XYZ file of C-alpha atoms in Angstrom:
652
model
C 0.000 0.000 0.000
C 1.339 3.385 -1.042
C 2.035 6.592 1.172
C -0.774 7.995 -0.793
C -3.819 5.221 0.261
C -2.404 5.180 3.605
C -3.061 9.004 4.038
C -6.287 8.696 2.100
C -7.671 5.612 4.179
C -6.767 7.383 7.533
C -8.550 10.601 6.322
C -12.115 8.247 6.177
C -11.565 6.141 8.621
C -10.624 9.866 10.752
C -14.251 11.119 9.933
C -17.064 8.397 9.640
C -20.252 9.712 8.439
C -22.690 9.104 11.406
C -19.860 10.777 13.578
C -19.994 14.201 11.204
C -20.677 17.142 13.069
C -24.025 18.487 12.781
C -25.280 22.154 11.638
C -26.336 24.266 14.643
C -29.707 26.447 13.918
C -27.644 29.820 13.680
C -25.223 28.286 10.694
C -28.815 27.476 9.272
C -29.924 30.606 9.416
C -26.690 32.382 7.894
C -26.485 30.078 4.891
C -30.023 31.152 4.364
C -29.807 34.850 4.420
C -26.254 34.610 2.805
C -28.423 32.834 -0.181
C -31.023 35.498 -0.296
C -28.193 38.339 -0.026
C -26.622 36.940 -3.086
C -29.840 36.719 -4.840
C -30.479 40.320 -3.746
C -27.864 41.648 -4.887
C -27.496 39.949 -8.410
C -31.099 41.128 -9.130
C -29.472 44.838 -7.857
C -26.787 44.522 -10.031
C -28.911 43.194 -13.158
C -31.557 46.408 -12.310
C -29.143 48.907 -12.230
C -27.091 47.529 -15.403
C -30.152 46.780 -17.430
C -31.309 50.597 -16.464
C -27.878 52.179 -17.359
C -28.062 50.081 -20.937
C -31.843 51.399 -21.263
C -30.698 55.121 -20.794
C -27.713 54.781 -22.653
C -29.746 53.216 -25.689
C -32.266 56.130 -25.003
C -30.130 58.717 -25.371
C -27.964 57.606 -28.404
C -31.637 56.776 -30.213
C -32.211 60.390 -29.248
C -29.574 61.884 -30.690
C -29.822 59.879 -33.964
C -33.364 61.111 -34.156
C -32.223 64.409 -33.969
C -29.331 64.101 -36.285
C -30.877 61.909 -38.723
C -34.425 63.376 -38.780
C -34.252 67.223 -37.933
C -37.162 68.204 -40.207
C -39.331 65.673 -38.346
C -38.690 66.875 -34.773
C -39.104 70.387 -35.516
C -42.315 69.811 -37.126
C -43.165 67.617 -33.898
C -41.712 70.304 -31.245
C -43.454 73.383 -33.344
C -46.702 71.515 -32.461
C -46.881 68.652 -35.121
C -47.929 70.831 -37.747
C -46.940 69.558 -41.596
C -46.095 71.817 -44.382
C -48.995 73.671 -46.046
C -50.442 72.293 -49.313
C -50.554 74.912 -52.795
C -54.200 75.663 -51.561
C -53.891 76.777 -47.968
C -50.850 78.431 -49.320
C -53.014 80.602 -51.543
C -55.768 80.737 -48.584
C -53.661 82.530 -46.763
C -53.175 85.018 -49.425
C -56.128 86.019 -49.674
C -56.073 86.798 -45.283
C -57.080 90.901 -45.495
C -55.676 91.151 -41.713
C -51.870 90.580 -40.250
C -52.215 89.241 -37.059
C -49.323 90.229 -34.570
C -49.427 88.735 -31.175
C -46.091 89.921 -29.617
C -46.757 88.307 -26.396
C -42.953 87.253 -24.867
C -39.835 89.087 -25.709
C -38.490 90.681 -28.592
C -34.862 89.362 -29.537
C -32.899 91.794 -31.232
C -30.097 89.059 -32.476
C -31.842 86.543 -34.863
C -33.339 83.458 -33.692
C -32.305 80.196 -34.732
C -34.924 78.592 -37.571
C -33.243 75.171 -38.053
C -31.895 72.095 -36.345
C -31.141 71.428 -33.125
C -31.070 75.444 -32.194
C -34.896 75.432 -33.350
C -35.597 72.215 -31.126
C -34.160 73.439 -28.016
C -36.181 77.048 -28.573
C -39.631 75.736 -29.174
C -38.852 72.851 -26.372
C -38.259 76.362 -24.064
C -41.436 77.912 -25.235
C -43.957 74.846 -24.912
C -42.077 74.044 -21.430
C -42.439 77.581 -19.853
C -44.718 79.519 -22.140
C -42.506 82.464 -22.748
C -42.406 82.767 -26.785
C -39.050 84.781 -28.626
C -40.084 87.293 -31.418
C -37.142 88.315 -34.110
C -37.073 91.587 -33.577
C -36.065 91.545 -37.095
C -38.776 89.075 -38.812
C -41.009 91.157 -37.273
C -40.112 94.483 -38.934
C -39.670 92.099 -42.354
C -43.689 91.287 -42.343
C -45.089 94.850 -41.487
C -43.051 96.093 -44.341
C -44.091 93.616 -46.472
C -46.973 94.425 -45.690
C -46.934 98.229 -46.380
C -46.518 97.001 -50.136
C -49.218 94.045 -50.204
C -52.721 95.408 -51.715
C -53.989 92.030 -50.060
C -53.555 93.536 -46.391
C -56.136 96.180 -45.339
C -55.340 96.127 -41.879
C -52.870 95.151 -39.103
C -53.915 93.856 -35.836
C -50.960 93.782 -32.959
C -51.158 92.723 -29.736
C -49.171 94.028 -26.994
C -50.812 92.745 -23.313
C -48.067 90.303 -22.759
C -45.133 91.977 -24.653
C -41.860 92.284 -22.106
C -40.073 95.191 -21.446
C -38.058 96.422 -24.604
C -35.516 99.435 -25.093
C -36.580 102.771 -26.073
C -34.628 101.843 -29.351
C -36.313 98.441 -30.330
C -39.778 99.659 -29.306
C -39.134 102.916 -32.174
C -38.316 100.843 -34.772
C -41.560 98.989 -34.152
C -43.518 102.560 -33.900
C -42.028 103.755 -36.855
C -43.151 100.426 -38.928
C -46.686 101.065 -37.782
C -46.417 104.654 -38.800
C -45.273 103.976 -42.243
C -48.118 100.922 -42.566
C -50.687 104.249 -41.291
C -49.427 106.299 -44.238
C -49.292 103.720 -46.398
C -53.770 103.829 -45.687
C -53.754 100.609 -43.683
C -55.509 100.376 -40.948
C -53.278 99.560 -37.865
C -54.749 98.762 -34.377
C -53.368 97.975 -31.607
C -55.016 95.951 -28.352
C -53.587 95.680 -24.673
C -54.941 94.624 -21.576
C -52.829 96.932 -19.840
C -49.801 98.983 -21.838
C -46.404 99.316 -20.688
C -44.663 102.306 -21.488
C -42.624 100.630 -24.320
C -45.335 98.739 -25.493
C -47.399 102.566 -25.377
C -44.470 104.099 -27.376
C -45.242 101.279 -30.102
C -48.895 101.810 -30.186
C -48.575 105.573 -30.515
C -47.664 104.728 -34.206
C -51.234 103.172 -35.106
C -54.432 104.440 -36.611
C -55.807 103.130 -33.532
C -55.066 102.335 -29.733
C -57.651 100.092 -28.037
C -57.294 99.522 -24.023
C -59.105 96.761 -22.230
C -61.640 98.653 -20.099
C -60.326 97.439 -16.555
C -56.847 98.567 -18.124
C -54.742 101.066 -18.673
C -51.105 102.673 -19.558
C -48.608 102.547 -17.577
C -46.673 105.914 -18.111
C -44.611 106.521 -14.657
C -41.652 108.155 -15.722
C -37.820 106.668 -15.087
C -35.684 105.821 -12.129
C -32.118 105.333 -11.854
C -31.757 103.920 -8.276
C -29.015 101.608 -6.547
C -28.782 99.775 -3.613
C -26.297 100.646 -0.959
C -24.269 98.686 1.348
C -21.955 100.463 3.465
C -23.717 100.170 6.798
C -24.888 96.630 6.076
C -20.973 95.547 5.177
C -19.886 97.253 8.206
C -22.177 95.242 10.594
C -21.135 91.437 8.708
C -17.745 92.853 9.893
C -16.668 92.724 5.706
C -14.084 94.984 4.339
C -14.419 96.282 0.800
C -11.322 96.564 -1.608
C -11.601 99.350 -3.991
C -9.721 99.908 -6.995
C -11.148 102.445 -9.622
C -9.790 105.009 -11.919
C -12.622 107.632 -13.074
C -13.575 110.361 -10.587
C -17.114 109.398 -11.644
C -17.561 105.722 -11.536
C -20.341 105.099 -8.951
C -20.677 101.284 -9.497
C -18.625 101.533 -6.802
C -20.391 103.509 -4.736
C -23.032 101.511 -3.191
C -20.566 99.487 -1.100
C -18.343 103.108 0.402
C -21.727 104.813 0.637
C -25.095 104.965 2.383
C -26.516 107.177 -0.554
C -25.940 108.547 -3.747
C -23.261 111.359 -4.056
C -24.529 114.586 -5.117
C -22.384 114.417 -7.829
C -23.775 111.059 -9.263
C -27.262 112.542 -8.167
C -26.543 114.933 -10.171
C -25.523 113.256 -13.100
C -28.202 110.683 -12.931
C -30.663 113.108 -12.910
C -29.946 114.599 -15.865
C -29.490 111.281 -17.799
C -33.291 110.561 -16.646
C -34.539 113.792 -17.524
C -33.197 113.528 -21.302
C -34.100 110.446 -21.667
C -37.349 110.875 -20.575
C -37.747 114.026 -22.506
C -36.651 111.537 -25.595
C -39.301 109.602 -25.168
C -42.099 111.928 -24.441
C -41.053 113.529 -27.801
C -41.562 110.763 -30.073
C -44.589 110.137 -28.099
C -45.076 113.729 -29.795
C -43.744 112.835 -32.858
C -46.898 110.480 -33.520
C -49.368 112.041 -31.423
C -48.877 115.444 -31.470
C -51.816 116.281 -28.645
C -49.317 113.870 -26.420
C -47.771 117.411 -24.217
C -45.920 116.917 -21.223
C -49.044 117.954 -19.077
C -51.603 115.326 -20.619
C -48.794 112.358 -20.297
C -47.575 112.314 -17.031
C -48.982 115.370 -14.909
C -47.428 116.165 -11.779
C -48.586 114.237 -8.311
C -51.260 116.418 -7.486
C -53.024 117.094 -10.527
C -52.701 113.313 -11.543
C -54.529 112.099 -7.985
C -57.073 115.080 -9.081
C -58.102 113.468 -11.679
C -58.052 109.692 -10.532
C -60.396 110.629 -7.807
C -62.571 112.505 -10.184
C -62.521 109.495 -12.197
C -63.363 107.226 -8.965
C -59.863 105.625 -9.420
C -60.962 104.507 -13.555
C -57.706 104.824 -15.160
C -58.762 103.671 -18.285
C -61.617 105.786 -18.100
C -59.343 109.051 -17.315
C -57.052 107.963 -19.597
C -59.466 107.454 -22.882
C -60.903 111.042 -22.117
C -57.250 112.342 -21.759
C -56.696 110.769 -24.928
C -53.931 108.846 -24.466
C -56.126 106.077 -25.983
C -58.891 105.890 -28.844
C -61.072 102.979 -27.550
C -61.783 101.271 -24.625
C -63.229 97.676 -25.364
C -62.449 94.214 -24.951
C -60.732 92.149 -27.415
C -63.014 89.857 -27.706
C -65.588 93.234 -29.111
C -62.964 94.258 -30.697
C -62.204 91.443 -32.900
C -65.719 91.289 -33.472
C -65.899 94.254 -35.247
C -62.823 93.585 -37.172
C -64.478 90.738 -38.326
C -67.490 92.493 -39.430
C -65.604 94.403 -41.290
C -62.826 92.189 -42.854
C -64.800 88.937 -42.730
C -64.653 86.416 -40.265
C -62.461 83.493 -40.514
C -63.410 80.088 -41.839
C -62.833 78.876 -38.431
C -64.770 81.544 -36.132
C -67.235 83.675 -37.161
C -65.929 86.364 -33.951
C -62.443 86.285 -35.524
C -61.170 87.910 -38.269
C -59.812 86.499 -41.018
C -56.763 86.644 -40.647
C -52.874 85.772 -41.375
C -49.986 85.633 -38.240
C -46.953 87.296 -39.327
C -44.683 84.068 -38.943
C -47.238 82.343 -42.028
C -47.165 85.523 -44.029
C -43.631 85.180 -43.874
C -43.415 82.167 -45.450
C -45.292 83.530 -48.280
C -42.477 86.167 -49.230
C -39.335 84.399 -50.067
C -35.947 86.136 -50.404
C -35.216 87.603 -53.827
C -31.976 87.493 -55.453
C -28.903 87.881 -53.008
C -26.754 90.775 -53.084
C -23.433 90.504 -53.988
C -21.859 92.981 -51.354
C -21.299 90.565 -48.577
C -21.353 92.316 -44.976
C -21.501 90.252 -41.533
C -23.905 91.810 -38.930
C -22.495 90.493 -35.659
C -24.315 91.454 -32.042
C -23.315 92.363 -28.327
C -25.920 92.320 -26.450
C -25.501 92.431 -22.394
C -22.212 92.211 -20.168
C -19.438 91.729 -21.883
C -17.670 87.777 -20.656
C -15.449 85.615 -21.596
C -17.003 82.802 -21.157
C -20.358 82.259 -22.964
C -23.310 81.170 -20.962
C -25.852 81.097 -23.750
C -25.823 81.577 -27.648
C -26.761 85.216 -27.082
C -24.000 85.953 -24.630
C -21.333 89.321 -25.473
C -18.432 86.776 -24.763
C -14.933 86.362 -26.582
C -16.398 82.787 -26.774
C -19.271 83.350 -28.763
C -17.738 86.995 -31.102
C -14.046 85.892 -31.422
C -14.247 82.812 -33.492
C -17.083 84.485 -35.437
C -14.521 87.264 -36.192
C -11.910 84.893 -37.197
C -14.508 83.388 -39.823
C -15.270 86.528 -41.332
C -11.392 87.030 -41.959
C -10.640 83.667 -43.312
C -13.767 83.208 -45.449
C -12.519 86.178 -47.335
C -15.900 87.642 -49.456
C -17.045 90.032 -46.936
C -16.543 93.741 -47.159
C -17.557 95.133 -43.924
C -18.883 94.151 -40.441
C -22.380 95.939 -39.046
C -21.694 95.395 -35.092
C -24.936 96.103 -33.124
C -24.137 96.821 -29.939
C -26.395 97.003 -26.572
C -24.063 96.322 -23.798
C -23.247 98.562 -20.351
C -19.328 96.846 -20.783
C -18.203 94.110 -18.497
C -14.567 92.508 -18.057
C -11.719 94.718 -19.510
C -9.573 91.511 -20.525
C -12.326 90.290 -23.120
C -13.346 93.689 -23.873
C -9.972 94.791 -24.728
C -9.565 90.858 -26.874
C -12.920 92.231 -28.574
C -11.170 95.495 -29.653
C -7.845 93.848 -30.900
C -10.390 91.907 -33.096
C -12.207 94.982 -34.716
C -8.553 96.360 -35.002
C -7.439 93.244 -36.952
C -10.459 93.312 -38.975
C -9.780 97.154 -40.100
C -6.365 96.061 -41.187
C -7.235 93.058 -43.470
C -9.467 95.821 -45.596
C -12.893 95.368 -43.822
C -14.796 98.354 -43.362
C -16.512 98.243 -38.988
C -19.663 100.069 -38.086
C -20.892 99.728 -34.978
C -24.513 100.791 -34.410
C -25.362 101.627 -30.785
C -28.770 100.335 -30.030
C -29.414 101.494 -26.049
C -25.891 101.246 -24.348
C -22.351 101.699 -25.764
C -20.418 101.817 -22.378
C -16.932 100.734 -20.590
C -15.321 97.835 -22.356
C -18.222 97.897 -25.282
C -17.190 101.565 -25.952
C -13.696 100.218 -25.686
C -14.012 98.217 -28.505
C -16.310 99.856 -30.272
C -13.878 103.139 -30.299
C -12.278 100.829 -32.760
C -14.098 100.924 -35.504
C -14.416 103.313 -38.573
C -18.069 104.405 -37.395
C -20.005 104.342 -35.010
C -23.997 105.306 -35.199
C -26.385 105.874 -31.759
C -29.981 105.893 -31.435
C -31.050 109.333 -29.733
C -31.802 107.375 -26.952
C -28.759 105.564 -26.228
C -26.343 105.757 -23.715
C -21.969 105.902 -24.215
C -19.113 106.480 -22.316
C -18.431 105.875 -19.435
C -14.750 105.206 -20.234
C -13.118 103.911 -16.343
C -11.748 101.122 -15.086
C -12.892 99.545 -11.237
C -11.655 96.241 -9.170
C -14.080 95.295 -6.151
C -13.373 92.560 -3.974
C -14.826 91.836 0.138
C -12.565 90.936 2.697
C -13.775 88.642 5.279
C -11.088 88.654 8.042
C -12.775 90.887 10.642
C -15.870 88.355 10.479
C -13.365 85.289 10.422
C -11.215 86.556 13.682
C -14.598 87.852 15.211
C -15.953 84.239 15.286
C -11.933 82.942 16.259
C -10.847 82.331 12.705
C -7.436 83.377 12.324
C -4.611 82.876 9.663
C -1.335 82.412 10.009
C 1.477 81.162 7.747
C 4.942 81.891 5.818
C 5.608 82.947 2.418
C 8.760 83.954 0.384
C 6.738 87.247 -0.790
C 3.449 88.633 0.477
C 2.220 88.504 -3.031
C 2.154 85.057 -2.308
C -0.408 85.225 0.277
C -3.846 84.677 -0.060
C -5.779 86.966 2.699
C -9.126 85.191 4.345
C -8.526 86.001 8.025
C -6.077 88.491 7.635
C -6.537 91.834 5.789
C -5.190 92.519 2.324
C -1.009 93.179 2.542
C -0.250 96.646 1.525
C 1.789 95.032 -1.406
C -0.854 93.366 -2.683
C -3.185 96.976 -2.563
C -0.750 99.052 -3.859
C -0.251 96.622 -6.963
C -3.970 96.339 -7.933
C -4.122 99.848 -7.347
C -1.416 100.743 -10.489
C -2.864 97.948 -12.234
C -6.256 100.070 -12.402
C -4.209 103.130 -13.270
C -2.425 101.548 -15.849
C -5.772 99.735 -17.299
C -7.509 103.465 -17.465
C -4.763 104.882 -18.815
C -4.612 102.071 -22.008
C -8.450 102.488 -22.179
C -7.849 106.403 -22.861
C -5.348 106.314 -25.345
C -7.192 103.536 -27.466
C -9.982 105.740 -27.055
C -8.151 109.279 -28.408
C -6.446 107.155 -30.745
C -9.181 105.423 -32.585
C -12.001 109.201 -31.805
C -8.921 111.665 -33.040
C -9.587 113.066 -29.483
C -6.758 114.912 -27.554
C -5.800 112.993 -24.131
C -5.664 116.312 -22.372
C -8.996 116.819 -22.607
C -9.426 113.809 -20.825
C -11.707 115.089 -18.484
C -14.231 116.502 -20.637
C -15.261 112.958 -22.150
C -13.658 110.236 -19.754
C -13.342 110.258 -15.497
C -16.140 107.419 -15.893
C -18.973 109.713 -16.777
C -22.176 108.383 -18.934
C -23.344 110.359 -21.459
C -26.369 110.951 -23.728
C -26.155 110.868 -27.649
C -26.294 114.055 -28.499
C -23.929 115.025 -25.842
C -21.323 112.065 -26.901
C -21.672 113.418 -30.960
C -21.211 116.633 -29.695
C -17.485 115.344 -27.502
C -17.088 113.125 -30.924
C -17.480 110.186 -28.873
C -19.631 108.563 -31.636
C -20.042 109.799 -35.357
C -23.630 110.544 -35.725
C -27.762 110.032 -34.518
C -29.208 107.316 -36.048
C -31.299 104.438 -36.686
C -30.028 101.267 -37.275
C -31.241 101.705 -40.770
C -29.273 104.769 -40.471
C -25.908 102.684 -40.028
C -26.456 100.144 -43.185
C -26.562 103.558 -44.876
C -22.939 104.478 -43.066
C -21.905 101.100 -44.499
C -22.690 101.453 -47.671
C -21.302 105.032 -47.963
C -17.856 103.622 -46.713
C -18.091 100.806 -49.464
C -18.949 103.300 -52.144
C -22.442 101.834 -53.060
C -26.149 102.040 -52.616
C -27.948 100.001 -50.046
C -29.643 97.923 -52.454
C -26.026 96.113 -53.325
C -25.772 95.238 -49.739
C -25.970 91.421 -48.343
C -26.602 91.468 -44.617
C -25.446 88.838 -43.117
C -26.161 87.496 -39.709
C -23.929 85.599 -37.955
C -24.702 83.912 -34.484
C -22.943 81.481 -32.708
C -23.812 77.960 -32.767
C -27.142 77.357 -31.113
C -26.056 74.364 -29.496
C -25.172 70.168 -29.559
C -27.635 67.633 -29.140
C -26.817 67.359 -25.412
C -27.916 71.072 -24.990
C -31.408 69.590 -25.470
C -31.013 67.345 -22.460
C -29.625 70.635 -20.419
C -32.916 72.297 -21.954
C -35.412 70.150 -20.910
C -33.779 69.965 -17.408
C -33.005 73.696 -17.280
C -37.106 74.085 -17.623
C -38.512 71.359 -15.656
C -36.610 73.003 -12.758
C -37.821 76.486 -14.127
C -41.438 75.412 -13.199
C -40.610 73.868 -9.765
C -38.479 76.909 -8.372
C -39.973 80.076 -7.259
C -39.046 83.171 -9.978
C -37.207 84.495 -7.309
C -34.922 81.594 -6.830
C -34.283 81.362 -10.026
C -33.214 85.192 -10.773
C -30.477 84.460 -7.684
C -29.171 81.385 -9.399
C -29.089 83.058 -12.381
C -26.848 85.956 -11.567
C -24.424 83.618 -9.365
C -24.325 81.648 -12.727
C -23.468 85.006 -14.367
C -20.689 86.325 -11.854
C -19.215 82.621 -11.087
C -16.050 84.723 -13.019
C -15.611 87.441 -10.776
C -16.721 84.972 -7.503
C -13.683 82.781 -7.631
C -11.884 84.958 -4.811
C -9.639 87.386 -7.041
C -10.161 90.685 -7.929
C -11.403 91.393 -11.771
C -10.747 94.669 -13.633
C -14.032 95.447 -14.795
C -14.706 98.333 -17.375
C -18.980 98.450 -16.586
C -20.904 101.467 -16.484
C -23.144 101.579 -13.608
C -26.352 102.668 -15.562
C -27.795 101.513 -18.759
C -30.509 102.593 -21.119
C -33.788 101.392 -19.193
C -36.181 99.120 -20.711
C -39.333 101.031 -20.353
């Protein structure tokens, strides 16, 4: 017998069977739920895996769809409707009313009409209910319009129309006036009128208000809040850097009020604005005075209470307004008189401006290419949405335009109050290197041409301002809070070694005089650049400085008059300038708008979670988020040179 069977045979004969230990209940019971914890946690694992697969799948399908089939989803997301046949086409021809319901905003940069841009922008306006007019498509159909025998009348609405700029809501006044002149009937319906959706309507045949209405005229304000109080009881210490003996954006955090100085010069910015817009009130209305529009306090409660509180009522016999009725009368009447519409006998028939479009295709294209770019906002540099005034979004645009070689000029609309110097002053190196490779620059100020936008704009061959707008305010400020009294208040301290005190970062401990003194010349040095781009690129002399820098905000005519900007105008006005530089009429010229890219597939994910959360959080909530989401640049704990004027052109 081997080793081996030896070992083997002692091994069995060791452990006979009815001598084998038997299980106790608790090694039962942990074999058991040992068993059902592996089960568990298989059928875990197989969820969660199968789920991930499922969502993965979903989303790739997704974007396929939307790759693959663009013309299908926007027909789905615009509300499923399919393209019209050669019939309704002509029906709609034969509409005698353009319908116009502005309710939402109007965008003065162009809206996206195809692919994934369109989807994301009609997923917005189904999800929260807020709609996006083209400022420009808009002005396209009532001038179409002016021309078309078919249209007798024009039917806008304004209840629900947002706030808009003294500059957008003239164009639209002016439109209506010319459609007037042109003998169509315009009329215009509100349930209550703002005063920018008032100045519109004051260039109809007809202003109808709602009965329990009326128009809100109340003037302007150009107030802050101020902090200094406040900051000195949370124990913080504010770091101020400027260079401009007039730029107050600082002010609210040294001050308890407004300096007489700003006071001063915020007053008068108000006044002449306000006098702007009471005159083209005037211009289309001419028994619009002063007196009937906005009386002062006592005669206006006068009449109220004579009126038992009826504004619309007081109003109507002031004559601010032609009508008062309901729209639902209204379009009655209209319907009488236009005929009703195949679908409703109490509404007129009728054509919305976005079909009549559609019914006016672009004629031959002009061979005199010129790229209309837009700043709109704070200037950035990094771009939070397709609209943003960021070197994100403008400089690769810019860098197009001077490889693709065929255009001849840039149109730069510009409605901005300035932002950070760094991308401002990228921004004006651009418009510089455009100018150089032979490309004519005309920047048309539509509002606000301020701090870092003037300093780019100063750039530029031309430069053409509403009478309403705002430029200037060429300064330089740094702002930061120090938190070290509120730190060693509540026993924070800081403590430490460093080869230089630039080195140091100060949370507990105040700001090292090194550190002060630096951002201080830094300031200095940024103003000084930002003057002598400005007196290089105006033909102003620097020793006037004071006259037309120092931070101060000026009116139009006031900035033509220190050459700050060429001339008054329209934004019409400035194609004009464009074509005068290029030695042609405006006929030859090809406006072309450029935008950034409206955004990847994923961006319609980030939509549709960006307005579910919309409609759960209060509108308050969501305005806080939104400026942190704004200022994350200048909250990241250094100090940012910022070239912002402290007031812009008001939206009325």
């Amino acid at each position: 017998m081997s080793n081996r069977d030896r070992v083997i045979t002692i091994e069995t004969e060791s452990r006979p069977a009815e001598s084998a230990p038997r299980h106790s209940p608790l090694r039962c019971i942990w074999h058991a739920l040992s068993l059902i914890g592996a089960t568990l946690t298989f059928i875990r694992n197989f969820i969660a895996n199968a789920v991930m697969l499922l969502v993965i799948l979903g989303i790739f399908l997704a974007y396929q769809a939307a790759t693959h089939f663009k013309e299908e989803a926007e027909i789905l997301i615009a509300g499923g409707t399919p393209p019209r046949t050669q019939s309704e086409m002509a029906a709609l021809k034969a509409s005698p009313v353009l319908y116009l319901d502005l309710s939402g905003t109007l965008s003065e940069m162009p809206l996206p009409q195809s692919g994934m841009g369109l989807i994301e922008r009609r997923l917005s306006e189904n999800l929260d209910g807020y709609v996006s007019h083209e400022l420009n498509a808009v002005l396209k159909a009532l001038r179409q319009a002016r021309e078309d025998e078919n249209i007798k009348c024009v039917y806008v609405s304004l209840s629900e129309l947002a706030p808009a700029s003294m500059a957008v809501a003239s164009r639209l006044a002016e439109e209506l006036s010319a459609l007037r002149k042109a003998g169509k009937e315009v009329v215009t319906f509100a349930l209550a009128y703002s005063q920018s959706s008032y100045l519109i309507a004051v260039g109809a045949s007809r202003i109808v208000l709602d009965p329990m209405g009326f128009v809100d005229l109340k003037g302007l304000a150009l107030e802050s809040l101020y902090f200094r109080d406040a900051l000195e009881r949370f124990s913080l210490t504010p770091y101020i850097f400027r260079a401009g003996e007039f730029k107050s954006a600082v002010e609210p955090f040294l001050l308890n009020a407004m300096s007489p100085a700003v006071k001063a010069e915020y007053q008068s910015l108000a006044d002449s604005l306000w006098h702007t817009y009471e005159t083209k009130l005037g211009t289309y209305r001419k028994a619009l005075s002063r007196s009937v529009l906005l009386p002062d306090n006592e005669t206006y409660l006068s009449s109220l209470r004579l009126y038992g509180g009826d504004r619309a009522l007081m109003q109507s016999e002031m004559g601010l307004v032609d009508e008062l009725s309901s729209e639902t009368d209204l379009l009655n009447a209209l319907a009488s008189k236009y005929g009703a519409s195949k679908d409703s006998d109490f509404f007129p028939d009728s054509i919305a401006y976005t079909d009549y479009l559609t019914l006016h295709p672009a004629g031959s294209t002009p061979e005199r290419k010129v790229a209309v770019l837009y700043g709109l906002g704070e200037i950035t540099a990094r771009a939070y949405r397709p609209e943003s005034f960021a070197t994100d979004n403008l400089l690769p645009l810019m860098d197009d335009i001077l490889n693709d070689g065929s255009y001849e000029a840039v149109l730069l609309y510009v409605n901005s109050p300035g932002g950070m110097v760094v991308p401002s002053e990228l921004l004006r190196r651009k418009v510089e290197d455009l100018r150089e490779a032979g490309l004519r620059v005309v920047v048309t100020v539509n509002g606000t041409c301020a701090s870092g936008a003037y300093m780019l704009a100063s750039a530029a061959d031309k430069i053409v301002a509403t009478e309403d707008s705002l430029v200037g305010s060429i300064g330089v400020f740094g702002l930061s809070l120090g938190a070290h009294r509120l730190l060693n208040h509540y026993g924070v301290y800081q403590d430490g070694v460093a080869t230089h005190d630039l080195a140091r970062t100060p949370l507990a401990s105040p700001l090292p005089g090194v550190q002060s003194e630096s951002l201080n010349l830094s300031v200095r040095h940024t103003y000084e650049k930002f003057l002598d781009d400005v007196t290089k690129g105006r033909n102003l002399k620097e020793s006037d400085f004071k006259d037309f820098a120092e931070g101060r905000v000026f009116t139009a005519p006031d900035g033509q008059r220190l050459n700050l900007i060429d001339s008054i105008g329209t934004y019409d006005d400035a194609i004009g300038e464009v074509a005068q530089l290029l030695n042609c009429n405006v006929s030859e010229l090809n406006l072309t708008p450029l935008s950034p890219d409206q955004g990847e597939g994923i961006n319609l994910f980030r939509e549709l979670f960006s307005a579910t959360l919309q409609s759960l959080l209060p509108e308050a909530t969501l305005q806080t988020l939104g400026l942190v989401r704004e200022k994350e640049e200048l909250l990241n704990g250094d100090v940012t040179f910022m070239a912002l004027s402290p007031v812009a052109s008001p939206r009325l």
